[in-house]
Short mmCIF file of C-alpha atoms in Angstrom, two decimals:
data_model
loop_
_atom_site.label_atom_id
_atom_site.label_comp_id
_atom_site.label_asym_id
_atom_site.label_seq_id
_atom_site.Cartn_x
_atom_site.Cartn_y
_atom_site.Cartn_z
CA UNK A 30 -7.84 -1.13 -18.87
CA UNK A 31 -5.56 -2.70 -21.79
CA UNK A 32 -2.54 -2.96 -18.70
CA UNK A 33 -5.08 -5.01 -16.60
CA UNK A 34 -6.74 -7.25 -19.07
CA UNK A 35 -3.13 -8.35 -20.08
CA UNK A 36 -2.49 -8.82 -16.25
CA UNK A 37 -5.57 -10.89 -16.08
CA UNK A 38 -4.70 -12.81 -19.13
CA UNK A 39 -1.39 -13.82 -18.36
CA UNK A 40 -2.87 -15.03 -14.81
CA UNK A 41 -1.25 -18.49 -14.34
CA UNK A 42 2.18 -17.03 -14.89
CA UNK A 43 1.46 -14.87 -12.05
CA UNK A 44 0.31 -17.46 -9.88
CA UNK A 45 3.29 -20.09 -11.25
CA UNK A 46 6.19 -16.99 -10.25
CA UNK A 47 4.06 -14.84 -7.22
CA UNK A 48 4.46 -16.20 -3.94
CA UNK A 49 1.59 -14.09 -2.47
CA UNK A 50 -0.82 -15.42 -5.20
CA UNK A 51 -1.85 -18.41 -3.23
CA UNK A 52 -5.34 -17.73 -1.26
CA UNK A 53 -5.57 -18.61 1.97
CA UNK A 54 -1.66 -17.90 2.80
CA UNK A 55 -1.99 -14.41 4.68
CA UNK A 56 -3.94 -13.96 8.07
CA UNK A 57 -5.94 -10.99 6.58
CA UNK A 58 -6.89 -12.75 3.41
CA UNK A 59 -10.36 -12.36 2.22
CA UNK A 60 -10.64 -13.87 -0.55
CA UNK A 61 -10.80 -17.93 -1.76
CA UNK A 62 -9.32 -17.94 -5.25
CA UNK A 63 -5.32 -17.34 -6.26
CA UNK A 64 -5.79 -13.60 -8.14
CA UNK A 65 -2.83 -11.59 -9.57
CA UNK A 66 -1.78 -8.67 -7.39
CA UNK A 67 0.09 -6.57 -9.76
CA UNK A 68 -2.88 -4.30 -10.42
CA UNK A 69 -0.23 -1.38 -8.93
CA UNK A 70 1.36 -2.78 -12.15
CA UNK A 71 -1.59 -2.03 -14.44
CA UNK A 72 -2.44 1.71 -12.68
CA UNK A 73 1.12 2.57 -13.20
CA UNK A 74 1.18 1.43 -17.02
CA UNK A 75 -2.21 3.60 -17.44
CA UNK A 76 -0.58 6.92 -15.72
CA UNK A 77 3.10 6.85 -17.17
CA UNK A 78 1.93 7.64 -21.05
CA UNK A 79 -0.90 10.29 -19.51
CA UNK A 80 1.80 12.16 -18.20
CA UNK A 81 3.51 13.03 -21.03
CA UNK A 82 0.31 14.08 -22.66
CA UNK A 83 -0.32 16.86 -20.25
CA UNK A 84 0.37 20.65 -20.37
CA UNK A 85 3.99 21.50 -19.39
CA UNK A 86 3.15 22.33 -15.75
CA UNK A 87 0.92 19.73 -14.99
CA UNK A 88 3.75 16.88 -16.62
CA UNK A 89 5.97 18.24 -14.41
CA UNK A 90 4.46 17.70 -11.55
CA UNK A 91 3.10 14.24 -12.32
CA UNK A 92 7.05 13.50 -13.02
CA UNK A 93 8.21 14.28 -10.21
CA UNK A 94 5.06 12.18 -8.66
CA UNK A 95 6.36 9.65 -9.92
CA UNK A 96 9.89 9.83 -9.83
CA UNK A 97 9.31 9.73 -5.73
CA UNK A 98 6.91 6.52 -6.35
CA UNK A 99 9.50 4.44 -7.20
CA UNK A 100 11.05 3.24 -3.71
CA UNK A 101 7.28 3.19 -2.29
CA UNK A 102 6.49 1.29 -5.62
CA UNK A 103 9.47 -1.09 -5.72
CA UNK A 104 9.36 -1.99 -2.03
CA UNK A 105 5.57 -3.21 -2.37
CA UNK A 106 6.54 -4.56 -5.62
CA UNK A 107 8.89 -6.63 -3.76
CA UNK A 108 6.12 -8.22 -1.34
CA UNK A 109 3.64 -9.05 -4.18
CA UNK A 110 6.38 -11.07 -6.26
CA UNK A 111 7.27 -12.67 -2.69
CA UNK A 112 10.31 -11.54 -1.75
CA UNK A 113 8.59 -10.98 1.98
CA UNK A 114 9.60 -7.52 2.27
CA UNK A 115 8.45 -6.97 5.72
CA UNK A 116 5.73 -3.99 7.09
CA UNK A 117 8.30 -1.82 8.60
CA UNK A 118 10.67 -2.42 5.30
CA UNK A 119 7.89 -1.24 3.02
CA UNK A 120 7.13 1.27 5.85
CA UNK A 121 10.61 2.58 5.62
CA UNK A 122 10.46 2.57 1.82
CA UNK A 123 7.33 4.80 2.22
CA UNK A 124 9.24 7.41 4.12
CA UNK A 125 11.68 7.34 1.55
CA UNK A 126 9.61 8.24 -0.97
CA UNK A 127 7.99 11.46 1.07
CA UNK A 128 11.51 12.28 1.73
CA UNK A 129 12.26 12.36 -1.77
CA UNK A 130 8.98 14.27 -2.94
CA UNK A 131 9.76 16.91 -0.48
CA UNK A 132 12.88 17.43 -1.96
CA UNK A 133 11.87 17.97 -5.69
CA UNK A 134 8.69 19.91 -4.94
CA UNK A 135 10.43 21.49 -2.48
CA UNK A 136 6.99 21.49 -0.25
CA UNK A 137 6.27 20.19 3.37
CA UNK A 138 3.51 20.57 5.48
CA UNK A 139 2.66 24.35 6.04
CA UNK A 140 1.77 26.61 7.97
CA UNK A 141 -1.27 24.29 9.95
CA UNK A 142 -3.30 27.26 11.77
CA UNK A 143 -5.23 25.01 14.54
CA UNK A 144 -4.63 23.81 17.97
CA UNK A 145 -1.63 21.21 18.62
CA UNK A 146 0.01 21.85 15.28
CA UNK A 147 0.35 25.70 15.08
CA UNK A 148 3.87 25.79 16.35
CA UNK A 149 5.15 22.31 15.58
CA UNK A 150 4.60 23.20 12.21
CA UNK A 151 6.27 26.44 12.00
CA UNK A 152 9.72 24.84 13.28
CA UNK A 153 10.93 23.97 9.46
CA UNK A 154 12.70 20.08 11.08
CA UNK A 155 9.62 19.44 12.81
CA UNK A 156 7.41 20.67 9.55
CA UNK A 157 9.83 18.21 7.27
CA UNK A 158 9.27 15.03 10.21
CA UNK A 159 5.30 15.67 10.19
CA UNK A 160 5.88 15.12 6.38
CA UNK A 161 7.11 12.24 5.85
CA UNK A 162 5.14 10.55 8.78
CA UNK A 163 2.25 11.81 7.62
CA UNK A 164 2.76 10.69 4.14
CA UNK A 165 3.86 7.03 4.95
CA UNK A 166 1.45 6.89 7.66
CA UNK A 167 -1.21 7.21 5.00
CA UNK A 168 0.91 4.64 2.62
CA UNK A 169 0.34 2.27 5.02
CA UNK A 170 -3.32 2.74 5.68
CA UNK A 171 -4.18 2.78 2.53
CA UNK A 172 -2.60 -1.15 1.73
CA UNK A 173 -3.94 -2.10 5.17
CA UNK A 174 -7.64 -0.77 3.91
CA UNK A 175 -6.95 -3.12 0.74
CA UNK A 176 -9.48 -6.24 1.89
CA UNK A 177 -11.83 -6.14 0.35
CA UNK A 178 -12.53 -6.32 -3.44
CA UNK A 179 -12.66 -2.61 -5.10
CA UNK A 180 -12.45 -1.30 -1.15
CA UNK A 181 -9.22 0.85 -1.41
CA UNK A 182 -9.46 1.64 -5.46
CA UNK A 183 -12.67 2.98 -5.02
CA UNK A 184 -11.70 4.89 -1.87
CA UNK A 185 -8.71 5.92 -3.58
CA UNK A 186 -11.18 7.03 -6.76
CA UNK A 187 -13.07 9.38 -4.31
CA UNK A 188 -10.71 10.70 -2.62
CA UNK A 189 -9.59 11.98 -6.19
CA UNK A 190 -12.78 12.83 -7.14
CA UNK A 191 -13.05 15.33 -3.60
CA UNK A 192 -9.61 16.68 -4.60
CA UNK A 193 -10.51 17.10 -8.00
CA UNK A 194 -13.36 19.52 -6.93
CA UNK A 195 -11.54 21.27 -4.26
CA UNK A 196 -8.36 21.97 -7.55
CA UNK A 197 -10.80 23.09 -9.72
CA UNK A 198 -12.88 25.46 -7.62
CA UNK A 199 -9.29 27.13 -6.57
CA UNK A 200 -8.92 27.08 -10.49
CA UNK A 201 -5.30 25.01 -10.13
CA UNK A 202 -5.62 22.94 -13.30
CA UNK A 203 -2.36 21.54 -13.22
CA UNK A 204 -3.81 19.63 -10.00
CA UNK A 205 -6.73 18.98 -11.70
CA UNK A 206 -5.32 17.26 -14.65
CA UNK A 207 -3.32 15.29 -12.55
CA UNK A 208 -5.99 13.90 -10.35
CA UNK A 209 -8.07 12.82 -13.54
CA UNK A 210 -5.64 10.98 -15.14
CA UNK A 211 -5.04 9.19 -11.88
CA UNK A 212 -9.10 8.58 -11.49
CA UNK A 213 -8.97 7.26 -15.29
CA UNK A 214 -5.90 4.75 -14.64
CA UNK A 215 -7.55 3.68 -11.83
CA UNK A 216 -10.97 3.39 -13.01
CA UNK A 217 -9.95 1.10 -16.01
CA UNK A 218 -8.19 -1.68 -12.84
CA UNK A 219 -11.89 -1.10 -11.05
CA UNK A 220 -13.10 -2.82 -13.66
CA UNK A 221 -11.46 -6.24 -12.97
CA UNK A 222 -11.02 -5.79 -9.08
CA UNK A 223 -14.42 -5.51 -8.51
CA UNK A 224 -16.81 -6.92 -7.58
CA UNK A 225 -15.32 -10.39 -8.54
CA UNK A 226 -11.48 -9.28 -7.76
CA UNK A 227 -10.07 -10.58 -10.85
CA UNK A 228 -6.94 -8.78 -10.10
CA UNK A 229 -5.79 -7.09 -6.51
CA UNK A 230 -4.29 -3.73 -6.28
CA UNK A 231 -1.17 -5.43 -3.73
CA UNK A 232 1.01 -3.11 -2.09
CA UNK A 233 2.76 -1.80 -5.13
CA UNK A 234 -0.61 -0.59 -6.01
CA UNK A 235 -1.95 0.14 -2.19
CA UNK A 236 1.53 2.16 -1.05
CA UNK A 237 2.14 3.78 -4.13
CA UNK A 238 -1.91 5.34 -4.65
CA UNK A 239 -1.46 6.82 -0.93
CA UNK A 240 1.67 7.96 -1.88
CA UNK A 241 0.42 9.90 -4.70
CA UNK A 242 -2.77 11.25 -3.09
CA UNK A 243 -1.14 11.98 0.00
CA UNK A 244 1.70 14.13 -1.70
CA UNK A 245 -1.59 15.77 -4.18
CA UNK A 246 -3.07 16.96 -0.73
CA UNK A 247 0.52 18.34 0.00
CA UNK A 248 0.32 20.30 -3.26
CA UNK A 249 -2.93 21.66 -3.04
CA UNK A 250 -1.89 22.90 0.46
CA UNK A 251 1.15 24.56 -0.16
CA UNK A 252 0.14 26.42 -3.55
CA UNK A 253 -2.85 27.29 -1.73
CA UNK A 254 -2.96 28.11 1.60
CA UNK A 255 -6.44 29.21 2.43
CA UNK A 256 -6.79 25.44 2.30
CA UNK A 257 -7.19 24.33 5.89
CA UNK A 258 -5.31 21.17 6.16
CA UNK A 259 -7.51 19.34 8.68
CA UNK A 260 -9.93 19.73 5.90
CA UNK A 261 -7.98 18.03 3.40
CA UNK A 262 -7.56 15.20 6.21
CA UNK A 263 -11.30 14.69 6.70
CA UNK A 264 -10.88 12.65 2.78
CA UNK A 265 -8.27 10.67 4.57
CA UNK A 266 -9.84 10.00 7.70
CA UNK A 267 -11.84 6.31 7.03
CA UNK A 268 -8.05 4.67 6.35
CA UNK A 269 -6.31 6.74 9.08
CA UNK A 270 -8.41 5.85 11.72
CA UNK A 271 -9.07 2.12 10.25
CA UNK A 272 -5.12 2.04 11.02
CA UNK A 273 -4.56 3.78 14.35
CA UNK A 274 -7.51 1.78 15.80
CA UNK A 275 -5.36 -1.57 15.17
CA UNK A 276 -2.38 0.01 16.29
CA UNK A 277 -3.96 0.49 19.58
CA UNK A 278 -5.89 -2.67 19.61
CA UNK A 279 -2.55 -4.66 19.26
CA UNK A 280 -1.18 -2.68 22.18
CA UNK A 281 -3.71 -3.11 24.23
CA UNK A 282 -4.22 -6.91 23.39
CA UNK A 283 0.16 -6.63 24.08
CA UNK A 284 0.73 -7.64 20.47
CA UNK A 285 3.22 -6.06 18.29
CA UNK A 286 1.58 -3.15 16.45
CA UNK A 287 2.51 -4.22 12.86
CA UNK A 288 1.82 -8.15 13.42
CA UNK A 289 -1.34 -8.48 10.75
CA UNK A 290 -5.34 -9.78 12.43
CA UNK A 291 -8.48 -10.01 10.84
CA UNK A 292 -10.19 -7.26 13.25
CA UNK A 293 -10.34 -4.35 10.61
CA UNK A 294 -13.17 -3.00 9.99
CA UNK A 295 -13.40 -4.22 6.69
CA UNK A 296 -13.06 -7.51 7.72
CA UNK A 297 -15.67 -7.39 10.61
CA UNK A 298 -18.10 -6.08 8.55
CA UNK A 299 -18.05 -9.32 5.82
CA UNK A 300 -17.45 -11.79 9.03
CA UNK A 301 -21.16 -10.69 10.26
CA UNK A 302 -22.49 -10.56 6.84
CA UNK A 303 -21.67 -14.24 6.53
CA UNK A 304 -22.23 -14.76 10.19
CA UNK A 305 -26.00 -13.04 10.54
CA UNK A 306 -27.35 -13.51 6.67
CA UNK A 307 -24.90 -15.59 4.57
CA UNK A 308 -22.14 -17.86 5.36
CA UNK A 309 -18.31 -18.30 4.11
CA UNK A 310 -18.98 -20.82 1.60
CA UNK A 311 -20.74 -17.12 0.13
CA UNK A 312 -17.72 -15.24 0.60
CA UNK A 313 -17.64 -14.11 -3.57
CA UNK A 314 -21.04 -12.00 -2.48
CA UNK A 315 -20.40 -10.73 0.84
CA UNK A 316 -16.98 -9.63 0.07
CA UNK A 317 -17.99 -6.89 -2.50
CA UNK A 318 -21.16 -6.48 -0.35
CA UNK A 319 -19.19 -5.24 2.28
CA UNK A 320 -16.96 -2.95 -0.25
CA UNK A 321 -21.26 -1.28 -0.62
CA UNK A 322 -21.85 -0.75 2.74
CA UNK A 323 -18.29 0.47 3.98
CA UNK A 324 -18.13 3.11 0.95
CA UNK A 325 -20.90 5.73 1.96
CA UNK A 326 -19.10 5.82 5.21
CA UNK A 327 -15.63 6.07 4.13
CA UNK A 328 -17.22 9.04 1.42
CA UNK A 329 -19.03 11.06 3.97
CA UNK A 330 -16.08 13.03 5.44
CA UNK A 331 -14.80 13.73 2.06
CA UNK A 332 -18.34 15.39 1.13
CA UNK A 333 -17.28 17.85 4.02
CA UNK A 334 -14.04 18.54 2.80
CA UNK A 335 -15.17 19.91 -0.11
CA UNK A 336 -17.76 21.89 1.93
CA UNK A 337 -15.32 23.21 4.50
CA UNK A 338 -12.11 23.20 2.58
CA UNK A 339 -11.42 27.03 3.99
CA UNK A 340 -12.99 26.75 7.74
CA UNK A 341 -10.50 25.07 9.78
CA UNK A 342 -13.17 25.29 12.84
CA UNK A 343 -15.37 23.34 11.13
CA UNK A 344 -13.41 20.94 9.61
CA UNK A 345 -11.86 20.42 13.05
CA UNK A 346 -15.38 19.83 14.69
CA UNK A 347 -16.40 16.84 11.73
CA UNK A 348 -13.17 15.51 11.75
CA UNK A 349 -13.16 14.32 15.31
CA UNK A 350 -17.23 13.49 15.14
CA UNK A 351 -16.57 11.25 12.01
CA UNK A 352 -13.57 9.68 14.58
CA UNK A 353 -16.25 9.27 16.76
CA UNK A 354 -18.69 7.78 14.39
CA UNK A 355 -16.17 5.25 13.22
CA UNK A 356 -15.40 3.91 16.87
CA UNK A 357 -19.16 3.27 17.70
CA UNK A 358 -19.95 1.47 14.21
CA UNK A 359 -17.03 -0.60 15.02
CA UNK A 360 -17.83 -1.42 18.36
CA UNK A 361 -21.70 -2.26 16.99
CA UNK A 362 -20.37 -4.26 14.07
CA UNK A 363 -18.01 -6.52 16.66
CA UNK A 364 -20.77 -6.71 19.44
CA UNK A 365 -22.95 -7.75 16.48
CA UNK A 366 -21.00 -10.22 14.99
CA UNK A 367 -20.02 -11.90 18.44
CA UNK A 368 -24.01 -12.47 19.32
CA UNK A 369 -24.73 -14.11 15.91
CA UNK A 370 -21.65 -16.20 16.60
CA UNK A 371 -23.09 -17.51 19.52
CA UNK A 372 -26.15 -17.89 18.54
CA UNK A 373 -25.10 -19.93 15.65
CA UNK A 374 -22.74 -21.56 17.75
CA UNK A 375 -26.07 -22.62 20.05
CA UNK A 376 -27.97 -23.71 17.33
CA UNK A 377 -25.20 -26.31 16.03
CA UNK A 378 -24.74 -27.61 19.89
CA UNK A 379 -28.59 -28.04 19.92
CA UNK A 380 -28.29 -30.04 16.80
#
């Protein structure tokens, strides 16, 4: 909280000396007012002194955490100050991170026991190359879920939360500890990014709170592995499919798969808010608005995680119904916001 109101403070030297700070300069922008994004900045200042306050195990662990951050951290660092560090740079920087996490916990992903993975995962190369794909695939959905004001820091704050209660009903307090001092950094930057998104996460703060949650689900998994993994996915399903969903959009559409639009789901959801009930000029309402309706969707899969965090079956079953879920709402939500286009478009021609 104290890291962010001195972010928010300081504001026109972060506009004067940030690049990105100017609204209006990035195709997925949603917002209409220059706004710090160094609240990666602030989270990290509120989870460096927690760590050293924990039990010997548990500090551990959250120093290695962060020790592997710091290229994930640095590289999106690097893009919010604008030194255009490009999507398969911070990408890269991503994988270097789960590269280095997997050496100093010496974990990868284990063991998976369900179809498609059960072999693939017992080859130790292929185990380490799931990894660190897996890890900075996640990275990168988490910054590209960042549109919306509070959107990915209250995501990321449930997906804790879930975590949190799976770590504590295996009795792993080490894990648990970690995971609320990460939900108490976080919650004291919620507090300025929404709903009036005083100050944005950027991809210091986007990259590096996959990073961390990703490599927590790693943890639980390999000190515990009556923990189906697919289970542990269902919390990271709402980003994960948010990003594979563009990726094959763009190649369909035979656009590069990392060149940014403004078809996320995020983003569709405020365009027909503004479209059907509001309009742009509104944007400082229908931008958290859409954080409210986007959030019991994104939490739903992680309420089954918890539920099925031992029953790979099941976990399997909701984790390809919520994929299913998420293609028809999106398909509704576009189909929607295309008719009240044209019949607003109608309406001005009539005028």
């Amino acid at each position: 909280m104290v890291a962010g109101f001195a972010i928010h403070v300081t504001k026109p030297l972060h506009i004067r000396y940030t690049a990105k700070g100017h609204s209006g300069s990035a195709v997925q922008s949603s917002h209409r007012l220059p706004t710090p994004r160094l609240g990666g900045l602030a989270i990290l200042a509120g989870i460096l002194p927690g760590v050293f306050l924990l039990d010997d195990h548990a500090r551990q662990l959250g120093f290695w955490l962060l020790v592997s951050s710091i290229p994930v951290f640095l590289g999106g660092l690097g893009e919010d100050i604008g030194f255009d560090i490009k999507p398969t740079q911070r990408l890269l920087a991503s994988f270097v991170s789960a590269a280095l996490a997997g050496i100093l916990f010496g974990y990868w992903v284990p063991y998976a026991d369900f179809p498609g993975l059960r072999l693939l995962t017992s080859m130790s190369l292929i185990s380490v190359s799931i990894t660190i794909i897996v890890s900075g695939g996640i990275c990168h959905a988490v910054n590209l879920m960042d549109g919306l004001n509070g959107l990915s820091i209250c995501w990321a704050i449930c997906a804790a939360i879930a975590m949190a209660i799976i770590a504590l009903s295996l009795q792993d307090m080490a894990v648990f500890r970690l995971l609320l001092l990460l939900i108490g950094a976080s919650i004291g930057i919620l507090f300025w990014n929404f709903p009036l998104g005083k100050i944005f996460l950027g991809d210091a703060g986007a990259y590096t709170l996959g990073h961390v949650l990703a490599w927590i689900a790693l943890l639980l998994m390999n000190r515990h592995p009556e923990i189906s993994p697919l289970s542990l996915l269902l919390i990271f399903l709402w980003p994960i499919t948010d990003m594979l969903l563009s990726m094959l959009r763009r190649k369909r559409s035979g656009k590069p798969i990392g060149q940014p639009d403004r078809l996320h789901f995020h983003q569709t959801v405020m365009r027909l808010l503004e479209i059907q009930f509001f309009n742009r000029s509104r944007r400082n309402l229908t931008n958290p608005l859409g954080t409210l309706i986007i959030l019991p969707m994104a939490i739903a899969p992680m309420v089954l995680a918890i539920v099925f965090k031992t029953q790979t079956s099941a976990a399997f079953i909701a984790f390809w119904g919520f994929v299913a879920l998420f293609a028809v709402a999106y398909r509704w939500a576009l189909r929607r916001g295309g008719q009240a286009a044209n019949r607003v478009s109608r309406k001005f021609e009539q005028s």
